[in-house]
PDB file of C-alpha atoms in Angstrom:
ATOM      1  CA  MET A   1       8.548  13.316 -21.656  1.00 35.00           C
ATOM      2  CA  ASN A   2      11.968  12.196 -20.482  1.00 36.00           C
ATOM      3  CA  LYS A   3      12.986   8.641 -21.182  1.00 33.00           C
ATOM      4  CA  PRO A   4      12.860   6.388 -18.099  1.00 33.00           C
ATOM      5  CA  ALA A   5      16.632   5.899 -18.287  1.00 31.00           C
ATOM      6  CA  ALA A   6      17.079   9.622 -17.769  1.00 33.00           C
ATOM      7  CA  LEU A   7      15.232   9.584 -14.458  1.00 39.00           C
ATOM      8  CA  THR A   8      18.014  10.242 -11.981  1.00 38.00           C
ATOM      9  CA  LEU A   9      17.322   9.063  -8.452  1.00 48.00           C
ATOM     10  CA  ALA A  10      18.956  11.190  -5.761  1.00 45.00           C
ATOM     11  CA  LEU A  11      20.596   9.339  -2.895  1.00 41.00           C
ATOM     12  CA  ILE A  12      20.251  10.764   0.588  1.00 38.00           C
ATOM     13  CA  ALA A  13      23.286  12.989   1.086  1.00 32.00           C
ATOM     14  CA  SER A  14      24.352  11.490   4.396  1.00 30.00           C
ATOM     15  CA  LEU A  15      23.394   7.879   4.779  1.00 32.00           C
ATOM     16  CA  PRO A  16      24.546   6.084   7.955  1.00 32.00           C
ATOM     17  CA  ALA A  17      24.204   2.647   6.384  1.00 32.00           C
ATOM     18  CA  LEU A  18      26.804   3.575   3.739  1.00 26.00           C
ATOM     19  CA  ALA A  19      29.329   5.277   5.977  1.00 28.00           C
ATOM     20  CA  PRO A  20      31.997   3.484   8.001  1.00 26.00           C
ATOM     21  CA  ALA A  21      30.516   2.746  11.393  1.00 28.00           C
ATOM     22  CA  GLN A  22      31.705   1.324  14.680  1.00 32.00           C
ATOM     23  CA  ASN A  23      28.567  -0.685  15.416  1.00 37.00           C
ATOM     24  CA  ASN A  24      25.502  -2.114  13.767  1.00 39.00           C
ATOM     25  CA  THR A  25      23.210   0.426  15.414  1.00 44.00           C
ATOM     26  CA  ALA A  26      24.890   3.309  13.616  1.00 36.00           C
ATOM     27  CA  THR A  27      24.828   1.608  10.221  1.00 34.00           C
ATOM     28  CA  ALA A  28      21.119   0.755  10.513  1.00 46.00           C
ATOM     29  CA  LYS A  29      19.935   4.088  11.920  1.00 48.00           C
ATOM     30  CA  MET A  30      17.776   5.092   8.976  1.00 49.00           C
ATOM     31  CA  PHE A  31      16.018   1.723   8.908  1.00 50.00           C
ATOM     32  CA  GLU A  32      14.604   1.902  12.422  1.00 48.00           C
ATOM     33  CA  SER A  33      11.039   2.452  13.668  1.00 43.00           C
ATOM     34  CA  ALA A  34       8.390   3.176  11.056  1.00 43.00           C
ATOM     35  CA  GLN A  35      10.787   2.846   8.140  1.00 53.00           C
ATOM     36  CA  GLN A  36      11.840  -0.628   9.261  1.00 54.00           C
ATOM     37  CA  ALA A  37       8.182  -1.579   9.536  1.00 57.00           C
ATOM     38  CA  THR A  38       7.679  -0.398   5.961  1.00 63.00           C
ATOM     39  CA  ILE A  39      10.641  -2.419   4.723  1.00 61.00           C
ATOM     40  CA  ASP A  40       9.382  -5.497   6.532  1.00 61.00           C
ATOM     41  CA  ARG A  41       5.969  -5.014   4.937  1.00 60.00           C
ATOM     42  CA  TRP A  42       7.480  -4.797   1.452  1.00 59.00           C
ATOM     43  CA  ALA A  43       9.654  -7.822   2.100  1.00 58.00           C
ATOM     44  CA  GLU A  44       6.653  -9.855   3.247  1.00 58.00           C
ATOM     45  CA  GLN A  45       4.675  -8.898   0.181  1.00 55.00           C
ATOM     46  CA  SER A  46       7.508  -9.470  -2.265  1.00 52.00           C
ATOM     47  CA  THR A  47       8.582 -12.886  -0.969  1.00 50.00           C
ATOM     48  CA  ARG A  48       5.173 -14.534  -0.555  1.00 51.00           C
ATOM     49  CA  THR A  49       5.559 -16.061  -4.029  1.00 52.00           C
ATOM     50  CA  ALA A  50       8.465 -16.361  -6.420  1.00 58.00           C
ATOM     51  CA  ALA A  51       8.922 -13.484  -8.845  1.00 61.00           C
ATOM     52  CA  ARG A  52       7.524 -14.659 -12.170  1.00 79.00           C
ATOM     53  CA  THR A  53       8.097 -11.747 -14.525  1.00 90.00           C
ATOM     54  CA  ASP A  54      11.121  -9.644 -15.395  1.00 93.00           C
ATOM     55  CA  SER A  55       9.398  -6.693 -13.741  1.00 93.00           C
ATOM     56  CA  GLU A  56       8.853  -8.619 -10.496  1.00 89.00           C
ATOM     57  CA  ARG A  57      12.430  -9.915 -10.519  1.00 91.00           C
ATOM     58  CA  ALA A  58      13.738  -6.387 -10.996  1.00 93.00           C
ATOM     59  CA  MET A  59      11.678  -5.181  -8.024  1.00 91.00           C
ATOM     60  CA  GLN A  60      12.927  -8.076  -5.928  1.00 89.00           C
ATOM     61  CA  ALA A  61      16.519  -7.159  -6.773  1.00 92.00           C
ATOM     62  CA  VAL A  62      15.919  -3.695  -5.296  1.00 90.00           C
ATOM     63  CA  LEU A  63      14.288  -5.116  -2.172  1.00 88.00           C
ATOM     64  CA  ASP A  64      17.176  -7.522  -1.679  1.00 87.00           C
ATOM     65  CA  GLN A  65      19.602  -4.595  -1.577  1.00 87.00           C
ATOM     66  CA  ILE A  66      17.396  -2.684   0.852  1.00 84.00           C
ATOM     67  CA  GLN A  67      17.202  -5.698   3.136  1.00 80.00           C
ATOM     68  CA  GLN A  68      21.000  -5.687   3.145  1.00 82.00           C
ATOM     69  CA  ARG A  69      21.016  -1.951   4.051  1.00 81.00           C
ATOM     70  CA  ASN A  70      22.771  -1.254   0.751  1.00 85.00           C
ATOM     71  CA  CYS A  71      21.186   1.912  -0.620  1.00 85.00           C
ATOM     72  CA  ILE A  72      23.771   2.423  -3.343  1.00 89.00           C
ATOM     73  CA  GLY A  73      23.025  -1.042  -4.654  1.00 89.00           C
ATOM     74  CA  ALA A  74      19.289  -0.438  -4.313  1.00 88.00           C
ATOM     75  CA  VAL A  75      19.448   2.762  -6.354  1.00 90.00           C
ATOM     76  CA  ASP A  76      21.585   1.060  -9.001  1.00 91.00           C
ATOM     77  CA  GLN A  77      18.945  -1.654  -9.303  1.00 92.00           C
ATOM     78  CA  LEU A  78      16.173   0.957  -9.365  1.00 92.00           C
ATOM     79  CA  ASN A  79      17.777   2.824 -12.245  1.00 93.00           C
ATOM     80  CA  ALA A  80      18.245  -0.435 -14.138  1.00 93.00           C
ATOM     81  CA  GLY A  81      14.575  -1.284 -13.700  1.00 94.00           C
ATOM     82  CA  LEU A  82      13.371   2.194 -14.598  1.00 93.00           C
ATOM     83  CA  ALA A  83      15.452   2.139 -17.775  1.00 92.00           C
ATOM     84  CA  LYS A  84      13.306  -0.817 -18.853  1.00 94.00           C
ATOM     85  CA  SER A  85      10.033   0.818 -17.798  1.00 93.00           C
ATOM     86  CA  TYR A  86       9.139  -1.968 -15.386  1.00 95.00           C
ATOM     87  CA  ARG A  87       5.852  -1.124 -13.712  1.00 94.00           C
ATOM     88  CA  ASP A  88       6.747  -2.869 -10.434  1.00 92.00           C
ATOM     89  CA  VAL A  89       9.970  -0.879 -10.181  1.00 93.00           C
ATOM     90  CA  TYR A  90       8.063   2.348 -10.826  1.00 94.00           C
ATOM     91  CA  TYR A  91       5.696   1.382  -8.029  1.00 93.00           C
ATOM     92  CA  LEU A  92       8.521   0.595  -5.621  1.00 92.00           C
ATOM     93  CA  ALA A  93      10.336   3.815  -6.538  1.00 93.00           C
ATOM     94  CA  GLY A  94       7.179   5.732  -5.669  1.00 93.00           C
ATOM     95  CA  SER A  95       7.093   4.064  -2.271  1.00 90.00           C
ATOM     96  CA  LEU A  96      10.774   4.815  -1.645  1.00 89.00           C
ATOM     97  CA  TYR A  97      10.298   8.475  -2.536  1.00 90.00           C
ATOM     98  CA  GLU A  98       7.179   8.677  -0.388  1.00 90.00           C
ATOM     99  CA  GLU A  99       8.753   6.987   2.633  1.00 86.00           C
ATOM    100  CA  GLY A 100      12.215   8.513   2.222  1.00 85.00           C
ATOM    101  CA  ILE A 101      14.068   5.197   2.255  1.00 85.00           C
ATOM    102  CA  CYS A 102      17.311   5.232   0.236  1.00 85.00           C
ATOM    103  CA  LEU A 103      15.969   8.295  -1.635  1.00 87.00           C
ATOM    104  CA  LYS A 104      15.381  11.852  -0.566  1.00 86.00           C
ATOM    105  CA  PRO A 105      11.681  12.203   0.356  1.00 88.00           C
ATOM    106  CA  ASN A 106       9.927  13.839  -2.570  1.00 91.00           C
ATOM    107  CA  TRP A 107       6.176  13.527  -2.970  1.00 94.00           C
ATOM    108  CA  ASP A 108       6.096  15.007  -6.471  1.00 94.00           C
ATOM    109  CA  ARG A 109       8.548  12.379  -7.700  1.00 93.00           C
ATOM    110  CA  ALA A 110       6.625   9.703  -5.837  1.00 94.00           C
ATOM    111  CA  VAL A 111       3.463  10.685  -7.709  1.00 95.00           C
ATOM    112  CA  THR A 112       5.314  10.588 -11.030  1.00 94.00           C
ATOM    113  CA  MET A 113       6.526   7.068 -10.300  1.00 95.00           C
ATOM    114  CA  TYR A 114       3.122   5.914  -9.103  1.00 95.00           C
ATOM    115  CA  GLN A 115       1.465   7.370 -12.195  1.00 95.00           C
ATOM    116  CA  ARG A 116       3.832   5.481 -14.474  1.00 95.00           C
ATOM    117  CA  ALA A 117       3.168   2.311 -12.508  1.00 95.00           C
ATOM    118  CA  TRP A 118      -0.561   2.977 -12.952  1.00 95.00           C
ATOM    119  CA  ASP A 119      -0.090   3.540 -16.679  1.00 95.00           C
ATOM    120  CA  GLY A 120       1.715   0.205 -16.815  1.00 95.00           C
ATOM    121  CA  GLY A 121      -1.183  -1.629 -15.181  1.00 93.00           C
ATOM    122  CA  ARG A 122      -0.222  -1.570 -11.496  1.00 91.00           C
ATOM    123  CA  THR A 123      -3.731  -0.588 -10.422  1.00 90.00           C
ATOM    124  CA  GLU A 124      -3.025  -0.207  -6.699  1.00 89.00           C
ATOM    125  CA  ALA A 125      -0.811   2.775  -7.525  1.00 93.00           C
ATOM    126  CA  ALA A 126      -3.949   4.931  -7.696  1.00 95.00           C
ATOM    127  CA  SER A 127      -4.715   4.049  -4.078  1.00 94.00           C
ATOM    128  CA  ARG A 128      -1.206   5.025  -2.985  1.00 94.00           C
ATOM    129  CA  ILE A 129      -1.567   8.395  -4.736  1.00 96.00           C
ATOM    130  CA  ALA A 130      -4.972   9.058  -3.185  1.00 96.00           C
ATOM    131  CA  ALA A 131      -3.770   8.079   0.289  1.00 95.00           C
ATOM    132  CA  GLY A 132      -0.721  10.319  -0.002  1.00 95.00           C
ATOM    133  CA  TYR A 133      -2.646  13.353  -1.194  1.00 96.00           C
ATOM    134  CA  ALA A 134      -5.056  12.971   1.725  1.00 96.00           C
ATOM    135  CA  ALA A 135      -2.137  12.932   4.194  1.00 95.00           C
ATOM    136  CA  ALA A 136       0.493  15.437   5.227  1.00 93.00           C
ATOM    137  CA  VAL A 137       3.024  14.052   2.745  1.00 91.00           C
ATOM    138  CA  GLY A 138       0.781  15.169  -0.130  1.00 92.00           C
ATOM    139  CA  GLY A 139      -0.127  18.508   1.417  1.00 93.00           C
ATOM    140  CA  HIS A 140      -3.653  17.443   2.386  1.00 94.00           C
ATOM    141  CA  ASP A 141      -4.799  18.044  -1.199  1.00 95.00           C
ATOM    142  CA  ARG A 142      -8.390  16.949  -0.677  1.00 96.00           C
ATOM    143  CA  ALA A 143      -9.526  17.360  -4.283  1.00 96.00           C
ATOM    144  CA  ALA A 144      -6.624  15.301  -5.644  1.00 96.00           C
ATOM    145  CA  ALA A 145      -7.168  12.660  -2.964  1.00 97.00           C
ATOM    146  CA  LEU A 146     -10.820  12.275  -3.887  1.00 97.00           C
ATOM    147  CA  TRP A 147     -10.113  12.310  -7.635  1.00 97.00           C
ATOM    148  CA  TRP A 148      -7.599   9.461  -7.355  1.00 97.00           C
ATOM    149  CA  ALA A 149      -9.735   7.537  -4.867  1.00 97.00           C
ATOM    150  CA  ILE A 150     -12.661   7.560  -7.282  1.00 97.00           C
ATOM    151  CA  LYS A 151     -10.344   6.673 -10.157  1.00 95.00           C
ATOM    152  CA  SER A 152      -9.059   3.697  -8.161  1.00 94.00           C
ATOM    153  CA  GLY A 153     -12.584   2.328  -7.823  1.00 94.00           C
ATOM    154  CA  GLN A 154     -12.549   2.700  -4.058  1.00 93.00           C
ATOM    155  CA  LYS A 155     -15.916   2.365  -2.334  1.00 94.00           C
ATOM    156  CA  LEU A 156     -17.022   5.695  -0.844  1.00 97.00           C
ATOM    157  CA  PRO A 157     -20.237   7.225   0.518  1.00 97.00           C
ATOM    158  CA  ALA A 158     -22.717   8.120  -2.218  1.00 97.00           C
ATOM    159  CA  SER A 159     -22.353  11.850  -1.480  1.00 96.00           C
ATOM    160  CA  CYS A 160     -18.629  11.627  -2.279  1.00 97.00           C
ATOM    161  CA  LEU A 161     -19.278   9.922  -5.609  1.00 97.00           C
ATOM    162  CA  GLU A 162     -21.551  12.613  -7.030  1.00 96.00           C
ATOM    163  CA  VAL A 163     -18.583  14.067  -8.917  1.00 97.00           C
ATOM    164  CA  ALA A 164     -17.481  10.736 -10.431  1.00 97.00           C
ATOM    165  CA  PRO A 165     -18.937  11.569 -13.867  1.00 97.00           C
ATOM    166  CA  LEU A 166     -16.632  14.613 -13.991  1.00 97.00           C
ATOM    167  CA  LEU A 167     -13.311  12.774 -13.653  1.00 95.00           C
ATOM    168  CA  ALA A 168     -12.388  13.474 -17.271  1.00 95.00           C
ATOM    169  CA  ASP A 169     -12.751  17.243 -16.801  1.00 95.00           C
ATOM    170  CA  ALA A 170     -10.550  18.535 -13.977  1.00 92.00           C
ATOM    171  CA  ASP A 171     -11.932  22.071 -14.092  1.00 94.00           C
ATOM    172  CA  ARG A 172     -15.536  20.915 -13.788  1.00 96.00           C
ATOM    173  CA  PHE A 173     -14.555  18.407 -11.116  1.00 96.00           C
ATOM    174  CA  VAL A 174     -12.967  21.109  -8.947  1.00 95.00           C
ATOM    175  CA  ALA A 175     -15.830  23.555  -9.628  1.00 96.00           C
ATOM    176  CA  ALA A 176     -18.320  20.952  -8.431  1.00 97.00           C
ATOM    177  CA  LEU A 177     -16.336  20.394  -5.239  1.00 96.00           C
ATOM    178  CA  ARG A 178     -16.352  24.120  -4.525  1.00 96.00           C
ATOM    179  CA  ALA A 179     -20.141  24.091  -4.704  1.00 97.00           C
ATOM    180  CA  TRP A 180     -20.417  21.361  -2.083  1.00 97.00           C
ATOM    181  CA  PRO A 181     -21.755  22.121   1.408  1.00 95.00           C
ATOM    182  CA  ALA A 182     -19.124  23.131   3.942  1.00 92.00           C
ATOM    183  CA  GLY A 183     -17.345  20.172   5.443  1.00 95.00           C
ATOM    184  CA  ARG A 184     -18.297  17.567   2.844  1.00 97.00           C
ATOM    185  CA  LEU A 185     -14.981  17.614   1.004  1.00 97.00           C
ATOM    186  CA  ASP A 186     -13.087  17.304   4.297  1.00 97.00           C
ATOM    187  CA  ALA A 187     -15.203  14.298   5.230  1.00 97.00           C
ATOM    188  CA  CYS A 188     -14.875  12.671   1.817  1.00 97.00           C
ATOM    189  CA  ALA A 189     -11.104  13.163   1.741  1.00 97.00           C
ATOM    190  CA  TYR A 190     -10.872  11.599   5.203  1.00 98.00           C
ATOM    191  CA  VAL A 191     -12.814   8.518   4.142  1.00 98.00           C
ATOM    192  CA  ALA A 192     -10.846   8.324   0.905  1.00 97.00           C
ATOM    193  CA  GLY A 193      -7.541   8.544   2.761  1.00 97.00           C
ATOM    194  CA  VAL A 194      -8.346   5.801   5.248  1.00 97.00           C
ATOM    195  CA  MET A 195      -9.826   3.409   2.703  1.00 96.00           C
ATOM    196  CA  THR A 196      -7.135   3.873   0.043  1.00 95.00           C
ATOM    197  CA  THR A 197      -4.404   3.451   2.648  1.00 93.00           C
ATOM    198  CA  ILE A 198      -5.890   0.057   3.448  1.00 91.00           C
ATOM    199  CA  GLN A 199      -6.299  -0.797  -0.225  1.00 89.00           C
ATOM    200  CA  GLY A 200      -2.739   0.266  -1.017  1.00 85.00           C
ATOM    201  CA  ASP A 201      -1.188  -1.765   1.808  1.00 82.00           C
ATOM    202  CA  VAL A 202      -3.252  -4.942   1.868  1.00 76.00           C
ATOM    203  CA  ASP A 203      -1.669  -8.073   0.470  1.00 64.00           C
ATOM    204  CA  TYR A 204      -1.500 -11.781   1.199  1.00 42.00           C
ATOM    205  CA  PRO A 205      -0.253 -12.331   4.791  1.00 47.00           C
ATOM    206  CA  ARG A 206       2.814 -14.520   5.074  1.00 50.00           C
ATOM    207  CA  LEU A 207       1.421 -16.782   7.798  1.00 41.00           C
ATOM    208  CA  ALA A 208      -1.547 -17.762   5.629  1.00 43.00           C
ATOM    209  CA  ALA A 209       0.715 -18.289   2.619  1.00 49.00           C
ATOM    210  CA  GLU A 210       2.969 -20.623   4.591  1.00 52.00           C
ATOM    211  CA  HIS A 211      -0.013 -22.820   5.472  1.00 49.00           C
ATOM    212  CA  GLY A 212      -1.791 -22.757   2.123  1.00 58.00           C
ATOM    213  CA  LEU A 213      -4.894 -20.843   3.169  1.00 67.00           C
ATOM    214  CA  GLU A 214      -7.118 -18.542   1.216  1.00 73.00           C
ATOM    215  CA  GLY A 215     -10.174 -16.609   2.227  1.00 74.00           C
ATOM    216  CA  SER A 216     -11.786 -13.222   2.602  1.00 80.00           C
ATOM    217  CA  VAL A 217     -12.252 -10.612   5.300  1.00 85.00           C
ATOM    218  CA  ALA A 218     -15.038  -8.022   5.461  1.00 89.00           C
ATOM    219  CA  LEU A 219     -14.798  -4.708   7.239  1.00 92.00           C
ATOM    220  CA  THR A 220     -17.056  -1.755   7.906  1.00 96.00           C
ATOM    221  CA  PHE A 221     -15.692   1.750   8.341  1.00 97.00           C
ATOM    222  CA  VAL A 222     -17.789   4.145  10.450  1.00 98.00           C
ATOM    223  CA  PRO A 223     -15.976   7.440   9.776  1.00 97.00           C
ATOM    224  CA  ALA A 224     -17.986   9.596  12.208  1.00 97.00           C
ATOM    225  CA  GLN A 225     -16.619   7.397  14.999  1.00 97.00           C
ATOM    226  CA  ALA A 226     -13.180   6.835  13.424  1.00 97.00           C
ATOM    227  CA  ARG A 227     -13.894   3.128  13.826  1.00 97.00           C
ATOM    228  CA  ILE A 228     -13.289   0.107  11.630  1.00 96.00           C
ATOM    229  CA  ASP A 229     -14.981  -3.165  12.501  1.00 95.00           C
ATOM    230  CA  ILE A 230     -13.824  -6.494  11.137  1.00 91.00           C
ATOM    231  CA  THR A 231     -17.228  -7.969  10.396  1.00 84.00           C
ATOM    232  CA  GLY A 232     -16.506 -11.406   8.999  1.00 74.00           C
ATOM    233  CA  GLN A 233     -13.917 -13.878   7.743  1.00 71.00           C
ATOM    234  CA  THR A 234     -13.966 -17.025   5.634  1.00 73.00           C
ATOM    235  CA  VAL A 235     -11.007 -19.396   5.432  1.00 61.00           C
ATOM    236  CA  GLU A 236     -10.384 -22.392   3.203  1.00 64.00           C
ATOM    237  CA  MET A 237      -7.434 -24.771   3.224  1.00 58.00           C
ATOM    238  CA  GLN A 238      -5.770 -25.418  -0.111  1.00 53.00           C
ATOM    239  CA  ASP A 239      -3.802 -28.442  -1.239  1.00 53.00           C
ATOM    240  CA  ILE A 240      -0.157 -27.460  -0.772  1.00 50.00           C
ATOM    241  CA  GLY A 241       1.180 -30.748  -2.112  1.00 51.00           C
ATOM    242  CA  GLY A 242       3.522 -33.247  -0.535  1.00 47.00           C
ATOM    243  CA  PHE A 243       3.314 -34.922   2.846  1.00 38.00           C
ATOM    244  CA  VAL A 244       1.896 -32.881   5.723  1.00 43.00           C
ATOM    245  CA  SER A 245       2.713 -34.187   9.200  1.00 41.00           C
ATOM    246  CA  GLY A 246       0.125 -34.362  11.953  1.00 45.00           C
ATOM    247  CA  ASP A 247       1.744 -31.460  13.800  1.00 45.00           C
ATOM    248  CA  ALA A 248       1.812 -29.337  10.652  1.00 46.00           C
ATOM    249  CA  GLN A 249      -1.810 -30.167   9.932  1.00 47.00           C
ATOM    250  CA  ARG A 250      -2.847 -29.206  13.450  1.00 44.00           C
ATOM    251  CA  ASP A 251      -0.927 -25.943  13.055  1.00 49.00           C
ATOM    252  CA  ARG A 252      -2.786 -25.241   9.809  1.00 44.00           C
ATOM    253  CA  GLU A 253      -6.060 -25.714  11.657  1.00 52.00           C
ATOM    254  CA  SER A 254      -5.074 -23.674  14.689  1.00 50.00           C
ATOM    255  CA  ARG A 255      -6.896 -20.496  15.635  1.00 52.00           C
ATOM    256  CA  ARG A 256      -3.677 -18.490  15.276  1.00 55.00           C
ATOM    257  CA  VAL A 257      -3.319 -19.467  11.640  1.00 59.00           C
ATOM    258  CA  ARG A 258      -6.992 -19.346  10.730  1.00 61.00           C
ATOM    259  CA  GLU A 259      -7.323 -15.830  12.148  1.00 70.00           C
ATOM    260  CA  SER A 260      -4.247 -14.563  10.319  1.00 71.00           C
ATOM    261  CA  PHE A 261      -6.304 -12.773   7.661  1.00 75.00           C
ATOM    262  CA  SER A 262      -8.433 -10.803  10.120  1.00 80.00           C
ATOM    263  CA  LYS A 263      -5.475  -9.952  12.377  1.00 84.00           C
ATOM    264  CA  TYR A 264      -3.473  -8.805   9.380  1.00 81.00           C
ATOM    265  CA  LEU A 265      -6.284  -6.563   8.143  1.00 83.00           C
ATOM    266  CA  ARG A 266      -6.822  -5.260  11.680  1.00 89.00           C
ATOM    267  CA  GLN A 267      -3.211  -4.060  11.795  1.00 89.00           C
ATOM    268  CA  ILE A 268      -3.523  -2.314   8.441  1.00 89.00           C
ATOM    269  CA  ALA A 269      -6.830  -0.710   9.434  1.00 92.00           C
ATOM    270  CA  ASP A 270      -5.353   0.617  12.665  1.00 94.00           C
ATOM    271  CA  ARG A 271      -2.410   2.139  10.782  1.00 92.00           C
ATOM    272  CA  ALA A 272      -4.822   3.787   8.355  1.00 94.00           C
ATOM    273  CA  LEU A 273      -6.937   5.278  11.158  1.00 96.00           C
ATOM    274  CA  ALA A 274      -3.827   6.619  12.901  1.00 95.00           C
ATOM    275  CA  ARG A 275      -2.635   8.330   9.723  1.00 94.00           C
ATOM    276  CA  TYR A 276      -5.543  10.789   9.416  1.00 96.00           C
ATOM    277  CA  ALA A 277      -7.272  13.201  11.781  1.00 95.00           C
ATOM    278  CA  LYS A 278     -11.054  12.881  11.681  1.00 97.00           C
ATOM    279  CA  PRO A 279     -12.706  16.160  10.615  1.00 96.00           C
ATOM    280  CA  ALA A 280     -15.442  17.653  12.752  1.00 93.00           C
ATOM    281  CA  ASP A 281     -18.469  17.286  10.495  1.00 90.00           C
ATOM    282  CA  VAL A 282     -18.586  13.704   9.256  1.00 96.00           C
ATOM    283  CA  PRO A 283     -22.199  12.577   8.704  1.00 96.00           C
ATOM    284  CA  ALA A 284     -23.205  10.114  11.408  1.00 96.00           C
ATOM    285  CA  ASP A 285     -24.939   7.789   8.950  1.00 97.00           C
ATOM    286  CA  TRP A 286     -21.953   7.254   6.666  1.00 97.00           C
ATOM    287  CA  GLN A 287     -20.589   3.722   6.478  1.00 97.00           C
ATOM    288  CA  VAL A 288     -18.275   2.054   3.996  1.00 97.00           C
ATOM    289  CA  ALA A 289     -18.234  -1.732   3.687  1.00 94.00           C
ATOM    290  CA  ALA A 290     -15.453  -3.560   1.875  1.00 92.00           C
ATOM    291  CA  ASN A 291     -14.429  -7.145   1.333  1.00 87.00           C
ATOM    292  CA  TYR A 292     -10.828  -8.231   0.786  1.00 83.00           C
ATOM    293  CA  GLU A 293     -10.052 -11.588  -0.818  1.00 77.00           C
ATOM    294  CA  PHE A 294      -6.798 -13.451  -0.277  1.00 69.00           C
ATOM    295  CA  LYS A 295      -6.017 -16.042  -2.914  1.00 61.00           C
ATOM    296  CA  PHE A 296      -3.418 -18.749  -2.436  1.00 53.00           C
ATOM    297  CA  ASP A 297      -0.971 -18.705  -5.338  1.00 57.00           C
ATOM    298  CA  LYS A 298       0.897 -22.007  -5.623  1.00 53.00           C
TER     299      LYS A 298
END
């Protein structure tokens, strides 16, 4: 296996943000639309609390460069973090390769980075791998998507988990999938893709963090209807220290703030549903229930 320092990250050959430009629109071209939304999502996740470890600080250094539209600086920081085998930098590098931001899109390299993040203890990397394999970026590799989804601990219909005992033997795992009734693997990969996309993207929403809230949100996925219902939310206020004015206290108690968890999860769920086409033969009785907890980290 190559040493992490030898992992060379390839910059996009022609990058508007790095070339002399006459206006801000030209320099920011590659950061528009969905890619900008991805960057904003990373920034929100990375700045909700101060980086506490060397690995987190190294990841933040990369994100800072991306926020400044400086891909050369971002790649320099990536290589520095990879040379030290930082799991958070591996995870971020996987995302950059997958999304094609500051790096040439390359799913195989994304998987390599995610796997090393997983090996280092970044458990959500398994969800990102499963979600990618279930989508176009990963070639709609249904077997790989299901394998990684099960490995991630993702809740799935019982029929999809029949092969869980075979995870350690890839040949037997694939052979068992081939013996499944027609349509089951398509349905299982669809459920796995949607649910691991949610699991891979969910984090603590900034609005709740700013007001010192923690809580949980429950959802139910009905795959035959391509529908996700937010079925419940609990919210608790935490002591954020210091003086809190009356206006600030009323804002903390407002419906807008208290519903921030459910609205945040609703947005992620909608993105997950839009990412995958529902196959034709999804059993009507399948449902997947999940609960997501958001803890306030002072």
